[in-house]
Short mmCIF file of C-alpha atoms and ligand atoms in Angstrom, two decimals:
data_model
loop_
_atom_site.label_atom_id
_atom_site.label_comp_id
_atom_site.label_asym_id
_atom_site.label_seq_id
_atom_site.Cartn_x
_atom_site.Cartn_y
_atom_site.Cartn_z
CA MET A 285 -8.45 -12.39 33.94
CA THR A 286 -7.08 -14.60 36.68
CA THR A 287 -3.73 -16.33 36.69
CA ASN A 288 -4.97 -19.08 39.02
CA THR A 289 -5.99 -22.36 37.54
CA GLU A 290 -8.14 -23.41 40.46
CA VAL A 291 -9.93 -20.90 42.61
CA GLN A 292 -11.72 -22.22 45.66
CA THR A 293 -15.23 -21.04 46.36
CA TYR A 294 -15.86 -20.41 50.04
CA LEU A 295 -19.37 -20.91 51.42
CA ASN A 296 -21.47 -19.48 54.19
CA TYR A 297 -21.52 -21.41 57.45
CA ILE A 298 -25.07 -21.78 58.70
CA ASN A 299 -26.40 -24.19 61.31
CA GLY A 300 -23.26 -26.31 61.17
CA GLU A 301 -23.22 -26.62 57.38
CA TRP A 302 -21.24 -24.99 54.62
CA LYS A 303 -23.84 -23.61 52.22
CA ALA A 304 -23.93 -21.59 49.04
CA SER A 305 -26.07 -18.47 49.04
CA ASP A 306 -29.46 -18.68 47.43
CA THR A 307 -28.43 -15.77 45.20
CA GLY A 308 -25.99 -17.99 43.33
CA LYS A 309 -23.66 -14.98 43.24
CA THR A 310 -20.07 -14.86 44.39
CA SER A 311 -17.37 -12.22 44.54
CA GLU A 312 -13.59 -12.53 44.24
CA SER A 313 -11.06 -11.79 46.93
CA LEU A 314 -7.83 -10.42 45.45
CA ASN A 315 -4.23 -10.37 46.58
CA PRO A 316 -3.10 -6.77 47.10
CA SER A 317 0.51 -7.81 46.36
CA ASN A 318 -0.63 -9.04 42.96
CA SER A 319 -4.13 -8.03 42.02
CA GLU A 320 -4.20 -10.64 39.27
CA GLU A 321 -4.18 -13.40 41.87
CA VAL A 322 -7.62 -14.42 43.09
CA LEU A 323 -7.46 -15.90 46.60
CA GLY A 324 -10.90 -17.34 46.51
CA LYS A 325 -14.53 -16.62 45.79
CA PHE A 326 -17.02 -15.92 48.53
CA GLN A 327 -20.81 -15.78 48.70
CA MET A 328 -22.67 -12.58 47.95
CA SER A 329 -25.52 -13.47 50.25
CA SER A 330 -29.07 -12.21 50.55
CA ALA A 331 -31.42 -11.27 53.35
CA ASN A 332 -32.78 -14.85 53.11
CA ASP A 333 -29.39 -16.33 53.93
CA LEU A 334 -29.15 -13.94 56.84
CA ASP A 335 -32.62 -14.94 58.11
CA GLU A 336 -31.60 -18.55 58.02
CA ALA A 337 -28.42 -17.85 60.00
CA VAL A 338 -30.24 -15.77 62.62
CA SER A 339 -32.91 -18.47 63.07
CA ALA A 340 -30.26 -21.15 63.46
CA ALA A 341 -28.39 -19.01 65.99
CA SER A 342 -31.55 -18.28 67.90
CA ALA A 343 -32.48 -21.95 68.18
CA ALA A 344 -28.95 -23.03 69.09
CA GLN A 345 -28.51 -20.34 71.72
CA LYS A 346 -31.30 -21.78 73.86
CA LYS A 347 -29.26 -24.93 74.48
CA TRP A 348 -25.84 -23.30 74.41
CA ARG A 349 -26.67 -20.95 77.25
CA LYS A 350 -27.70 -23.90 79.42
CA LEU A 351 -24.24 -25.46 79.28
CA SER A 352 -21.93 -24.65 82.15
CA GLY A 353 -19.22 -22.06 81.59
CA LYS A 354 -16.66 -24.84 81.81
CA GLU A 355 -18.41 -26.83 79.08
CA ARG A 356 -18.47 -23.82 76.78
CA GLY A 357 -14.85 -23.13 77.70
CA ASP A 358 -13.85 -26.66 76.70
CA PHE A 359 -15.12 -25.95 73.18
CA LEU A 360 -13.09 -22.75 73.00
CA PHE A 361 -9.96 -24.57 74.18
CA LYS A 362 -10.48 -27.02 71.30
CA VAL A 363 -10.92 -24.19 68.80
CA ALA A 364 -7.66 -22.68 70.10
CA ASP A 365 -5.84 -25.97 69.53
CA VAL A 366 -7.20 -26.32 65.99
CA LEU A 367 -6.32 -22.72 65.13
CA GLU A 368 -2.83 -23.18 66.57
CA SER A 369 -2.31 -26.25 64.40
CA LYS A 370 -3.45 -24.27 61.36
CA THR A 371 -1.42 -21.14 62.04
CA GLU A 372 0.33 -21.12 58.68
CA TYR A 373 -2.84 -21.96 56.75
CA VAL A 374 -4.71 -19.06 58.31
CA ALA A 375 -1.78 -16.61 58.31
CA GLU A 376 -1.00 -17.29 54.67
CA ALA A 377 -4.56 -16.39 53.70
CA MET A 378 -4.22 -13.20 55.72
CA THR A 379 -0.97 -12.12 54.07
CA LYS A 380 -2.24 -12.97 50.61
CA GLU A 381 -5.60 -11.35 51.18
CA MET A 382 -4.77 -8.07 52.93
CA GLY A 383 -1.01 -7.77 52.60
CA LYS A 384 0.49 -7.64 56.09
CA THR A 385 3.77 -9.52 56.35
CA PHE A 386 3.67 -13.25 57.04
CA ALA A 387 5.52 -12.67 60.34
CA GLU A 388 2.83 -10.22 61.45
CA ALA A 389 0.08 -12.53 60.21
CA LYS A 390 1.48 -15.45 62.21
CA GLY A 391 1.74 -13.16 65.24
CA GLU A 392 -1.89 -12.15 64.83
CA THR A 393 -2.98 -15.78 64.53
CA ALA A 394 -1.06 -16.63 67.70
CA ARG A 395 -2.88 -13.78 69.37
CA GLY A 396 -6.17 -15.30 68.22
CA VAL A 397 -5.17 -18.57 69.89
CA ALA A 398 -4.29 -16.73 73.11
CA ILE A 399 -7.60 -14.83 73.09
CA LEU A 400 -9.53 -18.08 72.71
CA ARG A 401 -7.68 -19.59 75.66
CA TYR A 402 -8.17 -16.49 77.77
CA TYR A 403 -11.95 -16.52 77.21
CA ALA A 404 -12.14 -20.30 77.57
CA GLY A 405 -10.86 -19.70 81.12
CA GLU A 406 -13.49 -17.02 81.67
CA GLY A 407 -16.07 -19.81 81.79
CA MET A 408 -14.76 -20.67 85.26
CA ARG A 409 -14.47 -17.16 86.70
CA PRO A 410 -16.92 -15.23 88.91
CA VAL A 411 -19.77 -13.38 87.22
CA GLY A 412 -21.42 -11.50 90.05
CA ASP A 413 -21.42 -10.06 93.56
CA VAL A 414 -23.22 -10.77 96.77
CA ILE A 415 -24.67 -7.49 98.04
CA PRO A 416 -25.84 -7.23 101.65
CA SER A 417 -29.61 -6.81 101.78
CA THR A 418 -31.30 -4.60 104.36
CA ASP A 419 -33.52 -7.59 105.04
CA SER A 420 -31.59 -9.97 107.31
CA GLU A 421 -33.53 -12.94 105.95
CA ALA A 422 -32.71 -12.33 102.32
CA LEU A 423 -29.86 -13.14 100.00
CA MET A 424 -29.20 -10.54 97.33
CA PHE A 425 -26.72 -11.05 94.51
CA THR A 426 -26.05 -10.29 90.88
CA THR A 427 -25.75 -12.82 88.12
CA ARG A 428 -25.36 -12.36 84.39
CA THR A 429 -27.39 -13.47 81.46
CA PRO A 430 -26.37 -13.63 77.80
CA LEU A 431 -27.89 -11.22 75.29
CA GLY A 432 -29.03 -13.99 72.92
CA VAL A 433 -27.95 -13.72 69.29
CA VAL A 434 -25.03 -11.36 68.73
CA GLY A 435 -24.21 -9.89 65.32
CA VAL A 436 -20.48 -9.46 64.75
CA ILE A 437 -19.34 -7.09 61.98
CA THR A 438 -15.59 -6.85 61.44
CA PRO A 439 -13.03 -4.94 59.30
CA TRP A 440 -10.21 -6.30 57.14
CA ASN A 441 -7.23 -4.92 59.02
CA PHE A 442 -7.09 -7.59 61.76
CA PRO A 443 -9.08 -10.32 60.04
CA VAL A 444 -8.29 -12.98 62.66
CA ALA A 445 -7.82 -11.13 65.94
CA ILE A 446 -10.87 -8.85 65.76
CA PRO A 447 -13.48 -11.52 64.89
CA ILE A 448 -12.01 -13.73 67.62
CA TRP A 449 -11.89 -11.01 70.27
CA LYS A 450 -15.60 -10.47 69.65
CA MET A 451 -16.75 -14.06 69.07
CA ALA A 452 -14.85 -15.71 71.93
CA PRO A 453 -16.37 -13.56 74.71
CA ALA A 454 -19.79 -13.63 73.00
CA LEU A 455 -19.69 -17.43 73.06
CA ILE A 456 -18.24 -18.02 76.51
CA TYR A 457 -20.96 -15.91 78.13
CA GLY A 458 -23.65 -17.97 76.40
CA ASN A 459 -24.54 -16.05 73.25
CA ALA A 460 -24.79 -17.43 69.72
CA VAL A 461 -23.08 -15.53 66.91
CA VAL A 462 -23.71 -14.47 63.33
CA LEU A 463 -20.48 -13.16 61.83
CA LYS A 464 -20.39 -10.80 58.85
CA PRO A 465 -16.69 -10.43 58.00
CA ALA A 466 -15.14 -7.73 55.82
CA SER A 467 -15.42 -8.65 52.15
CA ASP A 468 -11.74 -7.86 51.59
CA THR A 469 -10.80 -10.67 53.98
CA ALA A 470 -13.66 -13.13 53.55
CA VAL A 471 -11.32 -16.05 52.80
CA THR A 472 -9.33 -15.53 56.00
CA ALA A 473 -12.61 -15.35 57.93
CA ALA A 474 -13.79 -18.63 56.38
CA ARG A 475 -10.55 -20.30 57.47
CA VAL A 476 -11.06 -19.05 61.02
CA VAL A 477 -14.63 -20.34 61.04
CA GLU A 478 -13.36 -23.71 59.75
CA CYS A 479 -11.45 -23.99 63.05
CA PHE A 480 -14.64 -23.53 65.08
CA ALA A 481 -16.40 -26.09 62.89
CA GLU A 482 -13.56 -28.59 63.17
CA ALA A 483 -13.51 -28.21 66.95
CA GLY A 484 -17.07 -29.50 67.01
CA LEU A 485 -18.93 -26.43 68.19
CA PRO A 486 -22.64 -27.36 68.31
CA GLU A 487 -24.50 -26.49 65.12
CA GLY A 488 -25.95 -23.02 64.91
CA VAL A 489 -23.90 -21.57 67.75
CA LEU A 490 -21.59 -19.81 65.31
CA ASN A 491 -22.68 -18.81 61.81
CA MET A 492 -20.98 -16.81 59.11
CA VAL A 493 -22.70 -15.00 56.26
CA THR A 494 -20.56 -13.12 53.73
CA GLY A 495 -21.74 -10.41 51.36
CA SER A 496 -22.00 -6.70 51.00
CA GLY A 497 -21.94 -4.42 54.02
CA SER A 498 -25.13 -2.66 53.05
CA VAL A 499 -27.13 -5.91 52.70
CA ILE A 500 -25.67 -8.29 55.29
CA GLY A 501 -24.07 -5.79 57.69
CA GLN A 502 -26.99 -3.40 57.79
CA GLY A 503 -29.35 -6.40 57.67
CA LEU A 504 -27.80 -7.78 60.84
CA ALA A 505 -28.12 -4.44 62.63
CA GLU A 506 -31.79 -4.22 61.68
CA HIS A 507 -32.72 -7.88 62.13
CA PRO A 508 -35.45 -8.45 64.72
CA GLY A 509 -33.81 -11.74 65.77
CA VAL A 510 -30.51 -10.10 66.71
CA ASN A 511 -30.14 -9.00 70.35
CA GLY A 512 -26.79 -7.22 70.28
CA ILE A 513 -24.38 -5.95 67.69
CA THR A 514 -20.64 -5.48 67.94
CA PHE A 515 -18.85 -3.60 65.19
CA THR A 516 -15.32 -2.49 64.35
CA GLY A 517 -14.73 -0.33 61.30
CA SER A 518 -15.20 3.16 60.00
CA ASN A 519 -17.08 5.96 61.74
CA THR A 520 -19.61 6.43 58.98
CA VAL A 521 -20.73 2.82 59.00
CA GLY A 522 -20.47 2.54 62.78
CA LYS A 523 -22.86 5.43 63.31
CA GLN A 524 -25.38 3.90 60.91
CA ILE A 525 -25.23 0.62 62.81
CA GLY A 526 -25.56 2.42 66.12
CA ARG A 527 -28.68 4.22 64.90
CA ALA A 528 -30.27 1.00 63.67
CA ALA A 529 -29.51 -0.70 66.99
CA LEU A 530 -30.86 2.22 68.99
CA ASP A 531 -34.10 2.14 66.98
CA ARG A 532 -34.57 -1.48 67.94
CA GLY A 533 -33.47 -0.95 71.54
CA ILE A 534 -30.66 -3.49 71.37
CA LYS A 535 -27.19 -3.22 72.83
CA TYR A 536 -24.45 -2.07 70.48
CA GLN A 537 -20.73 -1.63 70.61
CA LEU A 538 -18.76 0.39 68.06
CA GLU A 539 -14.98 0.58 67.73
CA MET A 540 -14.04 3.05 65.03
CA GLY A 541 -11.29 5.30 63.75
CA GLY A 542 -8.32 7.03 65.24
CA LYS A 543 -5.81 9.79 64.54
CA ASN A 544 -3.30 8.69 67.08
CA PRO A 545 -0.56 11.07 68.27
CA VAL A 546 2.87 10.47 69.71
CA ILE A 547 4.58 13.20 71.66
CA VAL A 548 8.37 13.30 71.65
CA ALA A 549 9.71 15.46 74.49
CA ASP A 550 13.12 17.14 74.44
CA ASP A 551 14.28 14.68 77.12
CA ALA A 552 13.11 11.57 75.21
CA GLU A 553 15.44 8.69 74.49
CA LEU A 554 15.97 9.40 70.82
CA ASP A 555 16.39 5.90 69.38
CA LEU A 556 13.47 4.52 71.34
CA ALA A 557 11.21 7.33 70.12
CA VAL A 558 12.31 6.94 66.50
CA ASN A 559 11.97 3.15 66.42
CA ALA A 560 8.59 3.19 68.14
CA THR A 561 7.28 5.90 65.81
CA ILE A 562 8.29 3.81 62.81
CA SER A 563 6.92 0.60 64.21
CA GLY A 564 3.71 2.22 65.46
CA GLY A 565 3.16 4.24 62.32
CA LEU A 566 4.25 1.96 59.53
CA LYS A 567 3.93 -1.69 60.59
CA SER A 568 0.93 -3.28 58.88
CA THR A 569 1.42 -0.47 56.36
CA GLY A 570 -0.12 2.02 58.80
CA GLN A 571 -3.45 0.20 58.71
CA LYS A 572 -3.92 -0.43 62.42
CA CYS A 573 -6.64 1.55 64.14
CA THR A 574 -4.03 2.34 66.80
CA ALA A 575 -1.34 3.32 64.26
CA THR A 576 0.69 6.44 64.92
CA SER A 577 -0.35 9.21 62.59
CA ARG A 578 0.55 12.57 64.17
CA VAL A 579 4.11 12.95 65.46
CA ILE A 580 4.34 15.95 67.76
CA VAL A 581 7.96 16.78 68.53
CA GLN A 582 9.43 19.36 70.89
CA LYS A 583 11.75 21.86 69.20
CA GLY A 584 14.92 20.98 71.12
CA ILE A 585 14.99 17.42 69.77
CA TYR A 586 13.15 18.06 66.50
CA ASP A 587 16.08 18.22 64.07
CA LYS A 588 17.85 15.17 65.51
CA PHE A 589 14.60 13.22 65.61
CA LYS A 590 13.72 14.08 62.04
CA GLU A 591 17.18 13.18 60.74
CA ARG A 592 17.22 9.80 62.50
CA LEU A 593 13.63 9.07 61.50
CA LEU A 594 14.35 9.72 57.82
CA GLU A 595 17.48 7.55 57.93
CA LYS A 596 15.46 4.68 59.33
CA VAL A 597 12.49 5.17 57.00
CA ALA A 598 14.88 5.01 54.06
CA GLU A 599 15.89 1.49 55.19
CA ILE A 600 12.32 0.16 54.99
CA THR A 601 11.85 -2.54 52.38
CA VAL A 602 8.45 -2.60 50.73
CA GLY A 603 7.30 -5.79 49.05
CA ASN A 604 5.15 -8.89 49.02
CA GLY A 605 4.45 -9.86 52.62
CA MET A 606 5.21 -13.53 51.87
CA GLU A 607 8.86 -12.64 51.25
CA ASN A 608 11.13 -12.50 54.29
CA SER A 609 12.88 -9.44 52.96
CA SER A 610 9.71 -7.31 53.08
CA TRP A 611 9.31 -5.13 56.15
CA MET A 612 6.18 -3.46 54.85
CA GLY A 613 3.58 -5.04 52.60
CA PRO A 614 1.09 -3.37 50.27
CA VAL A 615 -1.99 -1.48 51.39
CA ALA A 616 -4.97 -3.80 51.49
CA SER A 617 -6.91 -2.84 48.38
CA GLU A 618 -7.19 -0.51 45.43
CA ASN A 619 -9.54 1.60 47.52
CA GLN A 620 -6.87 1.97 50.17
CA LEU A 621 -4.27 2.83 47.54
CA ASP A 622 -6.45 5.58 46.07
CA ASN A 623 -7.23 6.86 49.53
CA VAL A 624 -3.61 7.07 50.68
CA LEU A 625 -2.43 8.69 47.45
CA SER A 626 -5.26 11.21 47.57
CA TYR A 627 -4.23 12.24 51.10
CA VAL A 628 -0.63 12.71 49.92
CA LYS A 629 -1.95 15.06 47.26
CA ILE A 630 -4.15 16.88 49.77
CA GLY A 631 -1.18 17.26 52.14
CA LYS A 632 0.93 18.84 49.42
CA GLU A 633 -1.88 21.14 48.32
CA GLU A 634 -2.47 22.24 51.89
CA GLY A 635 1.17 23.31 52.14
CA ALA A 636 2.69 20.51 54.19
CA LYS A 637 6.24 19.65 53.18
CA LEU A 638 6.75 16.14 51.82
CA LEU A 639 10.02 14.88 53.29
CA TYR A 640 9.94 11.29 52.11
CA GLY A 641 7.91 8.94 49.92
CA GLY A 642 4.43 9.78 48.78
CA ASN A 643 4.41 7.63 45.66
CA ARG A 644 3.15 4.30 44.53
CA VAL A 645 6.04 1.82 44.29
CA SER A 646 6.17 0.93 40.64
CA GLU A 647 9.11 -1.36 40.00
CA GLU A 648 8.49 -4.07 37.46
CA GLU A 649 7.89 -6.90 39.96
CA THR A 650 5.44 -4.90 42.05
CA LYS A 651 3.40 -3.41 39.26
CA ASN A 652 0.28 -5.41 40.00
CA GLY A 653 0.48 -4.69 43.70
CA TYR A 654 -0.87 -1.83 45.79
CA PHE A 655 2.49 -0.80 47.20
CA VAL A 656 3.11 2.69 48.48
CA GLU A 657 6.26 4.23 49.85
CA PRO A 658 6.47 5.01 53.55
CA THR A 659 5.65 8.70 53.65
CA VAL A 660 6.69 11.53 55.97
CA PHE A 661 5.36 15.09 55.96
CA GLU A 662 6.55 18.03 58.05
CA ASP A 663 5.24 21.53 58.69
CA VAL A 664 1.85 19.98 59.25
CA THR A 665 -0.52 22.41 60.97
CA PRO A 666 -3.51 21.38 63.09
CA ASP A 667 -6.10 22.69 60.63
CA MET A 668 -4.85 20.56 57.72
CA ARG A 669 -6.91 17.57 56.67
CA ILE A 670 -3.86 15.31 56.98
CA ALA A 671 -3.71 16.34 60.65
CA ARG A 672 -7.42 15.78 61.28
CA GLU A 673 -8.69 12.88 59.16
CA GLU A 674 -7.81 9.23 59.47
CA ILE A 675 -5.62 8.25 56.50
CA PHE A 676 -5.19 4.58 57.40
CA GLY A 677 -1.92 4.18 55.52
CA PRO A 678 1.85 4.57 55.97
CA VAL A 679 1.86 8.33 56.38
CA LEU A 680 3.44 10.24 59.28
CA ALA A 681 2.73 13.93 59.90
CA LEU A 682 5.45 15.78 61.86
CA MET A 683 4.41 18.79 63.94
CA LYS A 684 6.93 20.94 65.87
CA VAL A 685 6.02 22.48 69.24
CA ASP A 686 7.76 24.63 71.84
CA THR A 687 6.46 23.08 75.06
CA ILE A 688 4.94 19.87 76.38
CA GLU A 689 1.78 21.78 77.28
CA GLU A 690 1.45 22.81 73.65
CA ALA A 691 2.12 19.21 72.58
CA LEU A 692 -0.69 17.90 74.78
CA GLU A 693 -3.07 20.54 73.54
CA LEU A 694 -2.31 19.57 69.95
CA ALA A 695 -2.56 15.87 70.74
CA ASN A 696 -6.04 16.45 72.17
CA ASP A 697 -7.09 18.65 69.26
CA SER A 698 -8.81 15.76 67.47
CA GLU A 699 -12.27 14.34 67.26
CA TYR A 700 -10.73 10.93 67.85
CA GLY A 701 -9.34 9.44 71.05
CA LEU A 702 -8.19 5.88 70.54
CA SER A 703 -4.52 5.61 71.49
CA ALA A 704 -1.62 7.97 72.23
CA SER A 705 2.02 7.77 73.28
CA ILE A 706 4.59 9.99 74.90
CA PHE A 707 8.36 9.57 74.81
CA THR A 708 9.96 11.26 77.80
CA THR A 709 12.21 10.54 80.77
CA ASN A 710 10.53 13.18 82.92
CA ILE A 711 8.04 11.87 85.49
CA GLY A 712 6.07 15.12 85.46
CA ASN A 713 5.59 14.87 81.69
CA MET A 714 4.49 11.26 82.07
CA LEU A 715 1.95 11.94 84.80
CA GLY A 716 0.59 15.02 83.05
CA PHE A 717 0.10 13.00 79.88
CA ILE A 718 -1.57 10.08 81.65
CA ASP A 719 -3.93 12.51 83.37
CA ASP A 720 -4.79 14.85 80.52
CA MET A 721 -4.55 12.82 77.32
CA GLU A 722 -8.03 12.11 75.96
CA ALA A 723 -7.54 8.57 74.68
CA GLY A 724 -8.69 5.12 75.73
CA LEU A 725 -5.16 3.76 75.53
CA VAL A 726 -2.25 5.92 76.72
CA ARG A 727 1.28 4.59 76.50
CA VAL A 728 4.50 5.92 77.95
CA ASN A 729 7.77 5.16 76.17
CA ALA A 730 6.01 2.60 73.98
CA GLU A 731 4.47 2.78 70.52
CA SER A 732 0.83 3.78 70.12
CA ALA A 733 -0.10 0.47 68.52
CA GLY A 734 0.30 -2.04 71.34
CA VAL A 735 -2.76 -3.86 72.63
CA GLU A 736 -2.78 -6.65 75.20
CA LEU A 737 -5.68 -9.08 75.09
CA GLN A 738 -6.16 -9.24 78.86
CA ALA A 739 -6.62 -5.47 79.22
CA PRO A 740 -9.62 -3.33 78.23
CA PHE A 741 -9.43 -1.80 74.76
CA GLY A 742 -11.47 1.01 73.25
CA GLY A 743 -11.50 4.67 72.46
CA MET A 744 -12.83 7.98 73.72
CA LYS A 745 -14.61 10.71 71.77
CA GLN A 746 -15.52 9.68 68.19
CA SER A 747 -13.36 6.55 68.33
CA SER A 748 -15.92 4.37 70.04
CA SER A 749 -19.37 4.02 71.52
CA HIS A 750 -17.55 4.22 74.87
CA SER A 751 -17.74 0.56 75.67
CA ARG A 752 -14.60 -1.52 76.03
CA GLU A 753 -13.57 -4.80 74.46
CA GLN A 754 -11.14 -7.53 75.53
CA GLY A 755 -10.00 -8.61 78.96
CA ARG A 756 -12.61 -8.74 81.72
CA ALA A 757 -14.24 -5.66 80.21
CA ALA A 758 -15.87 -7.80 77.50
CA ILE A 759 -18.37 -9.23 80.00
CA GLU A 760 -19.98 -5.79 80.26
CA PHE A 761 -21.11 -5.83 76.66
CA PHE A 762 -21.86 -9.50 76.08
CA THR A 763 -24.09 -10.00 79.14
CA SER A 764 -26.83 -8.22 81.03
CA ILE A 765 -26.73 -7.95 84.81
CA LYS A 766 -29.61 -9.51 86.68
CA THR A 767 -30.09 -8.52 90.32
CA VAL A 768 -31.54 -11.37 92.36
CA PHE A 769 -33.33 -11.12 95.70
CA VAL A 770 -34.17 -14.34 97.54
CA LYS A 771 -36.16 -14.34 100.77
CA LYS A 772 -36.13 -17.32 103.14
P1 NAP H 111 -15.86 -0.32 57.11
O1 NAP H 111 -15.93 0.05 55.71
O2 NAP H 111 -16.65 0.45 58.09
O3 NAP H 111 -16.24 -1.85 57.18
C1 NAP H 111 -16.30 -2.57 58.38
C2 NAP H 111 -17.32 -3.68 58.26
O4 NAP H 111 -18.63 -3.11 58.09
C3 NAP H 111 -17.10 -4.60 57.07
O5 NAP H 111 -17.48 -5.89 57.42
C4 NAP H 111 -18.06 -4.02 56.04
O6 NAP H 111 -18.47 -4.93 55.05
C5 NAP H 111 -19.23 -3.64 56.91
N1 NAP H 111 -20.11 -2.63 56.32
C6 NAP H 111 -19.87 -1.81 55.27
N2 NAP H 111 -20.94 -1.03 55.02
C7 NAP H 111 -21.89 -1.36 55.93
C8 NAP H 111 -23.20 -0.91 56.19
N3 NAP H 111 -23.78 0.05 55.47
N4 NAP H 111 -23.87 -1.47 57.21
C9 NAP H 111 -23.31 -2.43 57.96
N5 NAP H 111 -22.07 -2.91 57.75
C10 NAP H 111 -21.36 -2.38 56.75
O7 NAP H 111 -14.36 -0.26 57.67
P2 NAP H 111 -13.07 -0.91 57.01
O8 NAP H 111 -12.69 -0.05 55.87
O9 NAP H 111 -13.26 -2.34 56.80
O10 NAP H 111 -12.02 -0.79 58.19
C11 NAP H 111 -11.23 0.33 58.42
C12 NAP H 111 -11.76 1.15 59.58
O11 NAP H 111 -11.86 0.36 60.76
C13 NAP H 111 -10.88 2.29 59.96
O12 NAP H 111 -11.65 3.44 60.17
C14 NAP H 111 -10.26 1.85 61.27
O13 NAP H 111 -9.85 2.88 62.12
C15 NAP H 111 -11.33 1.05 61.87
N6 NAP H 111 -10.80 0.13 62.86
C16 NAP H 111 -11.04 0.39 64.17
C17 NAP H 111 -10.56 -0.46 65.14
C18 NAP H 111 -10.83 -0.19 66.58
O14 NAP H 111 -10.76 -1.11 67.36
N7 NAP H 111 -11.17 1.02 66.97
C19 NAP H 111 -9.85 -1.60 64.78
C20 NAP H 111 -9.62 -1.84 63.44
C21 NAP H 111 -10.13 -0.97 62.48
P3 NAP H 111 -17.76 -4.95 53.58
O15 NAP H 111 -16.35 -5.31 53.82
O16 NAP H 111 -18.52 -5.98 52.85
O17 NAP H 111 -17.93 -3.57 53.04
MG1 MG H 112 -8.17 -8.22 49.19
#
């Protein structure tokens, strides 16, 4: 069935050793550009493997937390250097495993390096406040303490950046980690963990166990040895994890879906709005949680915007992400392909007008790949499923409105609230949007999909558990505050 002659088997990483699962079972990771190519095999682990990883983490954390922040930071600086030196090795796995273009994959790996360096520096920054006591002979201050063992459950769409933006802050603040990566990108995850291993991180501080979400993911959330759980992925799974964590009284953090709008005002700069809508909506094949999905356009600019957008969409080259000529790679899996195509069908049945795309790309050389055309609908109404549900693919839904007030109302008419953009040159429009848009990330004259590692990231409404990741905000989840009172 496979065209590869040699397929590497990737192992779990437990207590500083690469180990096969006691189940003896593996699963294959496939290339979405050519589903006959097997990238590697990974362990289908059991609850026993997970127990072993949690015990190792628990033992290691007791020493790890006693190191100074600088000492922990020095390890992260080393991991950053190793990852930087292996950029192509890691990025190639990413492109071949989930499809995003090699340029994007290298960019994401560079971001991983930058995140590691940012959090390495956090080891030297203040962690608390001195608070004046009413007792003149006392010193009162806050300090922070790590949670203990943190379970990290990650999706396939940013298989390097997301694990790192969770693991790096977990580690710098003195926690040990058990990572359960997405099965669709288990090989990329193993290559990231290799960098931590090569940098000489003490054994047990970081562990990785691969396997099914329901066994290893749910197992982590329910494990009595796990003291905190951080998750990025779908709403259904996130809620389950949240419930399990709540039952055990542990801290949890969920980053989930989005249905991100852009508003294009009559006074917008047309080319900027068009280019940012395309980039925000279709880069990474529309599979970013912050991807633009609803495009709400004021009537005065609507026809010009639509015309220019369609011209530009027609120029998009779809193909294998390892080829320089490809602007858009495949969707990440057969599941994703089925999902996107089913939403195209739903959109048509609901009465939206398909302006462009909507099909699987089926030229001879791409026949084993999960390639779909960039897709644009218009006449999308707010009650349609394609206006309400996350599609997670290269599909844009155009909606025409009379006024900016109407645009904002539509933009907020969603259960999600992750990111949102407005394109306008009017300061009143900008300020109104910043004030009234219900999203964790609001962007003016910039695409919905930009995230900077030094700034807080997270959603409102159903998009998150209302915590924030990245930047200084990460300390809030990965530590507990301890208030200290010392009397002379
Ligand atoms: P997913 O199906 O929820 O999977 C996410 C992770 O959870 C994977 O590691 C998965 O393992 C695991 N998992 C699956 N079932 C589980 C269970 N019953 N208990 C515990 N863990 C379980 O999501 P996905 O399809 O990988 O990712 C796409 C979703 O992520 C989209 O909804 C997207 O919006 C969201 N996302 C959000 C953000 C954000 O920051 N807000 C960022 C990126 C993506 P397996 O792979 O083995 O199934
Ligand atoms: Mg795959």
